[in-house]
Amino acid sequence: MKTLSVTLPGRSYDILIGSGLLARAAEHLRPVLPRAKKLFVVTDSNVAPIYLSALIPGLERAGFETACREIPAGEGSKSPAMLSALWEDMMDFGLTRTDAVIALGGGVVGDLAGFAAATYLRGIRFIQVPTTLLAMVDSSVGGKTAVDLDGGKNQAGAFWQPSLVVCDCDVLDTLPEREYRCGCAEVIKYGLLNNAPFFNDLMETPAKEQYEHVISTCVEMKKQVVLSDEFDRGERQKLNLGHTIGHAVEQCSGFTLLHGECVAIGMAVITRAAVKKGFCAKETLDAAEKILKLYDLPDQTAYSTDELLNMALADKKVANGKISLIVPEAVGKCSIRPVPAEALREWMQAGGIV
Ligand code: ADP
Ligand code: ZN
């Protein structure tokens, strides 16, 4: 097992990464929740039947009283209505300020349960037990929690840090193949962004054969970036590599394409554009395309520049008519380039979008 500590101003928490951690979660939980009596577990309809029975008995043996809310799997559950249902459940269960919420599931469960923990009684403790590769590498550091509004994804939320994150690599064995590939897109992003040796590790050995290394490397990188920029204003923008165009593709597809697939497309497009504009060598593009192919991820979109621009320019990350593009310069090296929103069309076209 690997332990990474995240130290924030005034507090810190651990991220545990290893095998067989689910059944032993209680022994790691007790020290961070010395006075907790009750744990409210949020999970989804796919994860509950496979993993609740591994988690709950250990918690009860350790003296915690547990209650569980199983939400329907899928983004549709990240709603204000579901948030409100969780608040009511927590009140009925008699959850107090010294108790905690556990999120057992992917990003949907983590975002929703985290926001519920952030707001119930003005904030109670929160434990993340991510069960997707994406949630392990991406959502367990950074403290972003949210629900979706009719007007857009993640439009209501809060920064709320967990007290502990438990990544049990064994649970990834049941992850559907498509979800695995999507997690790999974000993993590849970390390599392309600032870690060439890691990028090569991913070329040589499939991520699923080296989960502990993959997750700890990504989490460590995200930790470094987030620590230097807790509220998302500078360095942290780099984590948006592939996301400006990726988000637009995701929205154009009406979310039929998954987030990771769109990030893969976004990375390929921006790397092609970077080569065309002379910021990046052709070998970098070759390497990026090769690794995306290796992980069976898409690198092209049939949506037009017009369709994508409509979406991209409505994004909340467009500030004062400027957009910050994260531009690869080499494998392991990217720069932040603020460009006028009008220039985005040209970047998309340079990236091979019609
Ligand atoms: P993400 O972490 O990708 O944002 P979700 O919370 O939407 O995503 O999870 C993606 C899908 O995978 C959901 O249908 C969820 O129920 C399912 N899932 C999550 N973890 C596992 C697992 N360990 N085994 C099987 N299915 C899982
Ligand atoms: Zn992402």
Coordinates of C-alpha atoms and ligand atoms in Angstrom, one line a residue:
M1 CA 0.0 0.0 0.0
K2 CA 1.2 3.5 -0.8
T3 CA 0.2 6.5 1.3
L4 CA 0.3 10.0 -0.1
S5 CA -0.4 12.9 2.2
V6 CA -2.1 16.1 1.0
T7 CA -1.2 19.1 3.2
L8 CA -3.5 22.1 2.9
P9 CA -3.3 25.3 4.9
G10 CA -4.6 24.3 8.3
R11 CA -5.3 20.6 7.6
S12 CA -4.1 17.5 5.8
Y13 CA -5.4 14.1 4.7
D14 CA -4.1 10.8 3.4
I15 CA -4.7 9.0 0.1
L16 CA -4.3 5.3 0.5
I17 CA -3.6 3.3 -2.7
G18 CA -3.3 -0.5 -2.7
S19 CA -5.0 -3.9 -2.7
G20 CA -7.7 -5.3 -0.3
L21 CA -8.3 -1.9 1.3
L22 CA -12.1 -2.0 1.1
A23 CA -12.5 -4.7 3.7
R24 CA -9.9 -3.0 6.0
A25 CA -11.2 0.5 5.6
A26 CA -12.3 0.8 9.2
E27 CA -8.8 0.5 10.6
H28 CA -7.8 3.5 8.5
L29 CA -11.0 5.4 9.2
R30 CA -11.0 5.2 13.0
P31 CA -8.0 7.4 13.5
V32 CA -9.3 10.2 11.2
L33 CA -12.8 10.0 12.8
P34 CA -12.1 9.6 16.5
R35 CA -15.5 10.7 17.7
A36 CA -17.7 9.5 14.9
K37 CA -20.5 7.1 15.7
K38 CA -22.4 7.0 12.5
L39 CA -21.4 6.8 8.9
F40 CA -23.7 7.6 6.0
V41 CA -22.6 5.6 2.9
V42 CA -23.6 6.9 -0.6
T43 CA -23.2 4.5 -3.5
D44 CA -24.8 3.6 -6.8
S45 CA -26.9 0.8 -8.2
N46 CA -24.0 -0.8 -10.0
V47 CA -21.4 -0.6 -7.2
A48 CA -23.7 -1.5 -4.3
P49 CA -24.4 -5.1 -5.2
I50 CA -20.6 -5.8 -5.8
Y51 CA -18.9 -3.8 -3.1
L52 CA -21.2 -2.8 -0.2
S53 CA -20.8 -6.2 1.4
A54 CA -17.0 -5.9 1.4
L55 CA -17.1 -2.5 3.1
I56 CA -20.0 -2.5 5.6
P57 CA -19.2 -5.4 7.9
G58 CA -15.8 -4.1 8.7
L59 CA -17.2 -0.7 9.6
E60 CA -19.8 -2.2 11.9
R61 CA -17.3 -4.5 13.6
A62 CA -15.2 -1.4 14.3
G63 CA -18.3 0.0 16.1
F64 CA -19.7 2.4 13.5
E65 CA -23.4 2.5 12.9
T66 CA -24.0 2.7 9.1
A67 CA -26.9 3.7 6.8
C68 CA -26.8 3.6 3.1
R69 CA -28.4 5.4 0.2
E70 CA -28.1 3.7 -3.2
I71 CA -28.6 6.2 -6.0
P72 CA -29.4 5.1 -9.6
A73 CA -26.1 4.9 -11.6
G74 CA -25.4 7.7 -14.0
E75 CA -25.0 11.4 -14.3
G76 CA -28.8 12.0 -13.9
S77 CA -28.3 11.4 -10.1
K78 CA -26.1 14.4 -9.8
S79 CA -29.1 16.6 -9.3
P80 CA -30.4 19.1 -6.7
A81 CA -33.3 16.7 -6.1
M82 CA -31.0 13.9 -5.2
L83 CA -28.9 16.2 -3.0
S84 CA -32.0 17.1 -1.1
A85 CA -33.0 13.5 -0.7
L86 CA -29.6 12.8 0.8
W87 CA -29.9 15.7 3.3
E88 CA -33.3 14.3 4.4
D89 CA -31.8 10.8 4.8
M90 CA -28.9 12.2 6.8
M91 CA -31.3 14.0 9.1
D92 CA -33.5 10.9 9.5
F93 CA -30.4 8.8 10.3
G94 CA -29.4 11.4 13.0
L95 CA -26.1 12.2 11.5
T96 CA -24.3 14.8 13.6
R97 CA -21.4 17.2 13.2
T98 CA -18.8 14.6 14.4
D99 CA -20.1 11.9 12.0
A100 CA -19.1 11.4 8.4
V101 CA -20.3 10.7 4.8
I102 CA -18.6 7.9 2.8
A103 CA -18.7 8.1 -1.0
L104 CA -18.4 4.6 -2.5
G105 CA -18.5 4.9 -6.3
G106 CA -17.2 6.8 -9.3
G107 CA -17.2 10.5 -9.9
V108 CA -21.0 10.9 -9.8
V109 CA -21.2 9.5 -6.3
G110 CA -18.1 11.4 -5.2
D111 CA -19.4 14.8 -6.5
L112 CA -22.9 14.3 -5.1
A113 CA -21.9 12.9 -1.7
G114 CA -19.1 15.4 -1.3
F115 CA -21.5 18.3 -1.9
A116 CA -24.0 16.8 0.5
A117 CA -21.2 16.5 3.2
A118 CA -20.1 20.1 2.4
T119 CA -23.5 21.5 3.0
Y120 CA -25.2 19.3 5.7
L121 CA -25.0 21.0 9.1
R122 CA -22.7 23.6 7.3
G123 CA -20.2 20.8 6.5
I124 CA -19.3 17.5 8.0
R125 CA -16.5 15.1 7.3
F126 CA -16.3 13.2 4.1
I127 CA -14.4 10.0 3.1
Q128 CA -13.9 9.1 -0.5
V129 CA -13.7 5.5 -1.6
P130 CA -13.5 5.9 -5.4
T131 CA -14.3 2.9 -7.5
T132 CA -13.4 4.1 -11.1
L133 CA -9.9 4.8 -12.4
L134 CA -11.1 8.3 -13.4
A135 CA -12.3 9.1 -9.9
M136 CA -9.2 7.7 -8.3
V137 CA -6.8 9.8 -10.4
D138 CA -8.9 12.8 -10.9
S139 CA -11.6 13.5 -8.4
S140 CA -9.9 12.4 -5.2
V141 CA -7.6 15.4 -5.1
G142 CA -8.7 18.9 -5.4
G143 CA -11.9 19.0 -3.3
K144 CA -14.3 19.8 -6.1
T145 CA -17.9 18.7 -5.3
A146 CA -21.0 19.6 -7.3
V147 CA -24.4 18.8 -8.7
D148 CA -25.6 19.6 -12.2
L149 CA -28.3 22.2 -13.0
D150 CA -30.6 22.3 -16.0
G151 CA -28.3 25.0 -17.3
G152 CA -25.1 22.9 -17.1
K153 CA -22.9 20.4 -15.5
N154 CA -21.3 21.1 -12.1
Q155 CA -23.1 24.5 -11.9
A156 CA -23.7 24.3 -8.1
G157 CA -21.0 23.1 -5.8
A158 CA -18.3 23.7 -3.3
F159 CA -14.6 23.1 -2.6
W160 CA -14.7 20.5 0.2
Q161 CA -11.7 18.4 1.1
P162 CA -12.1 14.8 2.1
S163 CA -10.6 13.5 5.4
L164 CA -9.3 10.3 3.8
V165 CA -9.3 8.8 0.3
V166 CA -9.2 5.0 0.0
C167 CA -8.3 3.7 -3.5
D168 CA -8.6 -0.1 -3.5
C169 CA -7.2 -1.1 -6.9
D170 CA -9.0 -4.5 -6.7
V171 CA -12.3 -2.9 -7.4
L172 CA -11.1 -1.8 -10.8
D173 CA -11.3 -5.4 -12.0
T174 CA -15.1 -5.1 -12.5
L175 CA -14.9 -1.7 -14.2
P176 CA -16.6 -1.9 -17.7
E177 CA -13.9 -1.7 -20.4
R178 CA -15.2 1.6 -21.7
E179 CA -14.9 3.2 -18.3
Y180 CA -11.4 1.8 -18.0
R181 CA -10.4 3.4 -21.3
C182 CA -11.9 6.7 -20.2
G183 CA -9.8 6.6 -17.0
C184 CA -6.8 5.9 -19.1
A185 CA -7.4 9.1 -21.2
E186 CA -7.0 11.2 -18.0
V187 CA -4.0 9.1 -17.0
I188 CA -2.3 9.7 -20.4
K189 CA -3.1 13.4 -20.0
Y190 CA -0.8 13.5 -16.9
G191 CA 2.0 11.9 -18.9
L192 CA 1.7 14.3 -21.8
L193 CA 1.4 17.2 -19.5
N194 CA 4.5 16.9 -17.4
N195 CA 5.9 13.4 -17.1
A196 CA 7.6 11.8 -20.1
P197 CA 9.0 8.8 -18.2
F198 CA 5.5 8.0 -17.0
F199 CA 4.1 8.5 -20.6
N200 CA 6.7 5.8 -21.7
D201 CA 5.6 3.5 -18.8
L202 CA 2.1 3.7 -20.2
M203 CA 3.3 2.9 -23.7
E204 CA 5.2 -0.2 -22.5
T205 CA 2.8 -1.6 -20.0
P206 CA -1.0 -1.4 -19.9
A207 CA -2.3 0.8 -17.1
K208 CA -4.3 -2.1 -15.7
E209 CA -1.1 -4.1 -15.1
Q210 CA 0.4 -1.4 -13.0
Y211 CA -2.5 0.3 -11.2
E212 CA -0.7 1.2 -8.0
H213 CA 2.1 2.9 -9.9
V214 CA -0.4 4.6 -12.3
I215 CA -2.7 5.9 -9.6
S216 CA 0.0 7.1 -7.2
T217 CA 1.9 8.9 -10.0
C218 CA -1.2 10.7 -11.2
V219 CA -2.4 11.6 -7.7
E220 CA 1.1 12.8 -6.8
M221 CA 1.2 15.1 -9.9
K222 CA -2.3 16.4 -9.3
K223 CA -1.4 17.0 -5.7
Q224 CA 1.6 19.1 -6.7
V225 CA -0.5 21.2 -9.0
V226 CA -3.5 21.6 -6.8
L227 CA -1.3 22.5 -3.7
S228 CA 0.2 25.3 -5.6
D229 CA -3.2 26.5 -6.7
E230 CA -6.1 25.4 -4.4
F231 CA -8.7 27.6 -6.1
D232 CA -8.1 27.0 -9.7
R233 CA -6.5 30.2 -10.9
G234 CA -3.1 29.4 -12.4
E235 CA -1.0 26.2 -12.7
R236 CA -4.1 24.1 -12.1
Q237 CA -5.4 25.2 -15.5
K238 CA -2.9 22.9 -17.0
L239 CA -5.0 20.0 -15.9
N240 CA -7.4 21.2 -18.5
L241 CA -5.2 19.8 -21.3
G242 CA -7.6 18.4 -23.9
H243 CA -10.6 19.7 -22.0
T244 CA -11.5 23.0 -23.8
I245 CA -12.2 21.2 -27.0
G246 CA -13.1 18.0 -25.2
H247 CA -15.9 19.6 -23.2
A248 CA -17.3 21.0 -26.5
V249 CA -17.3 17.6 -28.1
E250 CA -18.9 16.1 -25.0
Q251 CA -21.7 18.6 -25.1
C252 CA -22.2 18.3 -28.9
S253 CA -22.6 14.5 -28.5
G254 CA -25.3 15.1 -25.9
F255 CA -23.0 13.2 -23.5
T256 CA -23.3 10.0 -25.5
L257 CA -19.5 10.2 -25.8
L258 CA -17.9 9.8 -22.3
H259 CA -15.7 12.4 -20.7
G260 CA -12.5 10.5 -21.2
E261 CA -13.2 9.8 -24.9
C262 CA -13.7 13.6 -25.4
V263 CA -10.5 14.4 -23.5
A264 CA -8.7 12.0 -25.8
I265 CA -10.1 13.8 -28.8
G266 CA -9.3 17.2 -27.3
M267 CA -5.7 16.2 -26.6
A268 CA -5.2 15.0 -30.2
V269 CA -6.8 18.1 -31.7
I270 CA -4.7 20.5 -29.6
T271 CA -1.5 18.6 -30.3
R272 CA -2.1 18.6 -34.0
A273 CA -2.8 22.3 -33.9
A274 CA 0.4 22.9 -31.8
V275 CA 2.4 21.1 -34.5
K276 CA 0.8 23.1 -37.3
K277 CA 1.5 26.4 -35.5
G278 CA 5.1 25.4 -34.8
F279 CA 4.9 25.1 -31.0
C280 CA 5.5 21.4 -31.0
A281 CA 7.5 18.7 -32.9
K282 CA 5.8 16.2 -35.1
E283 CA 7.3 13.3 -33.0
T284 CA 5.2 14.5 -30.1
L285 CA 2.0 14.2 -32.1
D286 CA 3.1 10.8 -33.4
A287 CA 3.6 9.7 -29.8
A288 CA 0.2 11.1 -28.7
E289 CA -1.6 9.4 -31.5
K290 CA 0.2 6.2 -30.9
I291 CA -0.7 6.0 -27.2
L292 CA -4.4 6.9 -27.9
K293 CA -4.6 4.1 -30.4
L294 CA -2.9 1.7 -28.0
Y295 CA -5.7 2.4 -25.4
D296 CA -8.4 2.3 -28.1
L297 CA -9.3 5.9 -27.6
P298 CA -10.7 8.2 -30.3
D299 CA -8.5 11.1 -31.7
Q300 CA -11.0 12.6 -34.2
T301 CA -14.4 14.2 -34.2
A302 CA -17.0 14.6 -37.0
Y303 CA -18.5 17.7 -35.3
S304 CA -17.8 20.9 -37.2
T305 CA -16.0 24.0 -36.0
D306 CA -19.2 25.9 -35.8
E307 CA -21.0 23.3 -33.7
L308 CA -18.0 23.0 -31.3
L309 CA -17.5 26.8 -31.0
N310 CA -21.0 27.3 -29.9
M311 CA -20.4 25.0 -27.0
A312 CA -16.8 26.0 -26.2
L313 CA -17.6 29.7 -26.0
A314 CA -20.5 29.2 -23.6
D315 CA -18.1 27.5 -21.2
K316 CA -17.6 29.1 -17.9
K317 CA -13.8 29.1 -18.4
V318 CA -14.0 31.9 -21.0
A319 CA -12.9 35.0 -19.1
N320 CA -13.1 38.5 -20.7
G321 CA -13.3 37.1 -24.2
K322 CA -10.0 35.1 -23.6
I323 CA -9.6 31.4 -23.4
S324 CA -6.6 29.7 -21.9
L325 CA -5.4 26.9 -24.1
I326 CA -3.1 24.3 -22.8
V327 CA -0.6 23.6 -25.6
P328 CA 1.7 20.6 -25.7
E329 CA 5.3 21.5 -26.6
A330 CA 6.8 18.0 -26.1
V331 CA 5.8 14.8 -24.3
G332 CA 6.0 15.9 -20.7
K333 CA 5.9 19.7 -21.4
C334 CA 2.9 22.0 -21.9
S335 CA 2.3 25.7 -21.7
I336 CA -0.7 27.9 -20.9
R337 CA -1.6 30.2 -23.8
P338 CA -4.3 32.8 -23.3
V339 CA -5.8 33.4 -26.8
P340 CA -8.7 35.6 -27.8
A341 CA -11.9 33.6 -28.1
E342 CA -12.1 34.3 -31.8
A343 CA -8.8 32.5 -32.3
L344 CA -10.3 29.2 -31.1
R345 CA -11.8 28.6 -34.6
E346 CA -8.4 28.7 -36.2
W347 CA -6.9 26.4 -33.5
M348 CA -9.7 23.9 -34.1
Q349 CA -9.1 24.0 -37.8
A350 CA -5.4 23.7 -37.4
G351 CA -6.2 20.6 -35.3
G352 CA -8.0 19.0 -38.2
I353 CA -11.6 19.9 -37.4
V354 CA -13.7 20.9 -40.4
Ligands
ADP1 P1 -16.8 8.5 -13.4 O1 -15.9 8.2 -12.2 O2 -16.3 8.0 -14.7 O3 -17.1 10.0 -13.4 P2 -19.4 7.3 -12.8 O4 -19.6 7.5 -11.3 O5 -20.5 7.7 -13.7 O6 -18.1 7.8 -13.2 O7 -19.2 5.7 -13.0 C1 -19.1 5.2 -14.3 C2 -19.9 3.9 -14.4 O8 -19.2 2.8 -13.8 C3 -21.2 3.9 -13.6 O9 -22.2 3.2 -14.3 C4 -20.9 3.2 -12.3 O10 -22.0 2.6 -11.7 C5 -19.9 2.2 -12.8 N1 -18.9 1.7 -11.8 C6 -18.2 2.5 -11.0 N2 -17.3 1.8 -10.3 C7 -17.4 0.5 -10.7 C8 -16.7 -0.7 -10.4 N3 -15.7 -0.7 -9.6 N4 -17.2 -1.9 -11.0 C9 -18.2 -1.8 -11.9 N5 -18.9 -0.7 -12.3 C10 -18.5 0.4 -11.7
ZN2 ZN -11.4 15.5 -17.1

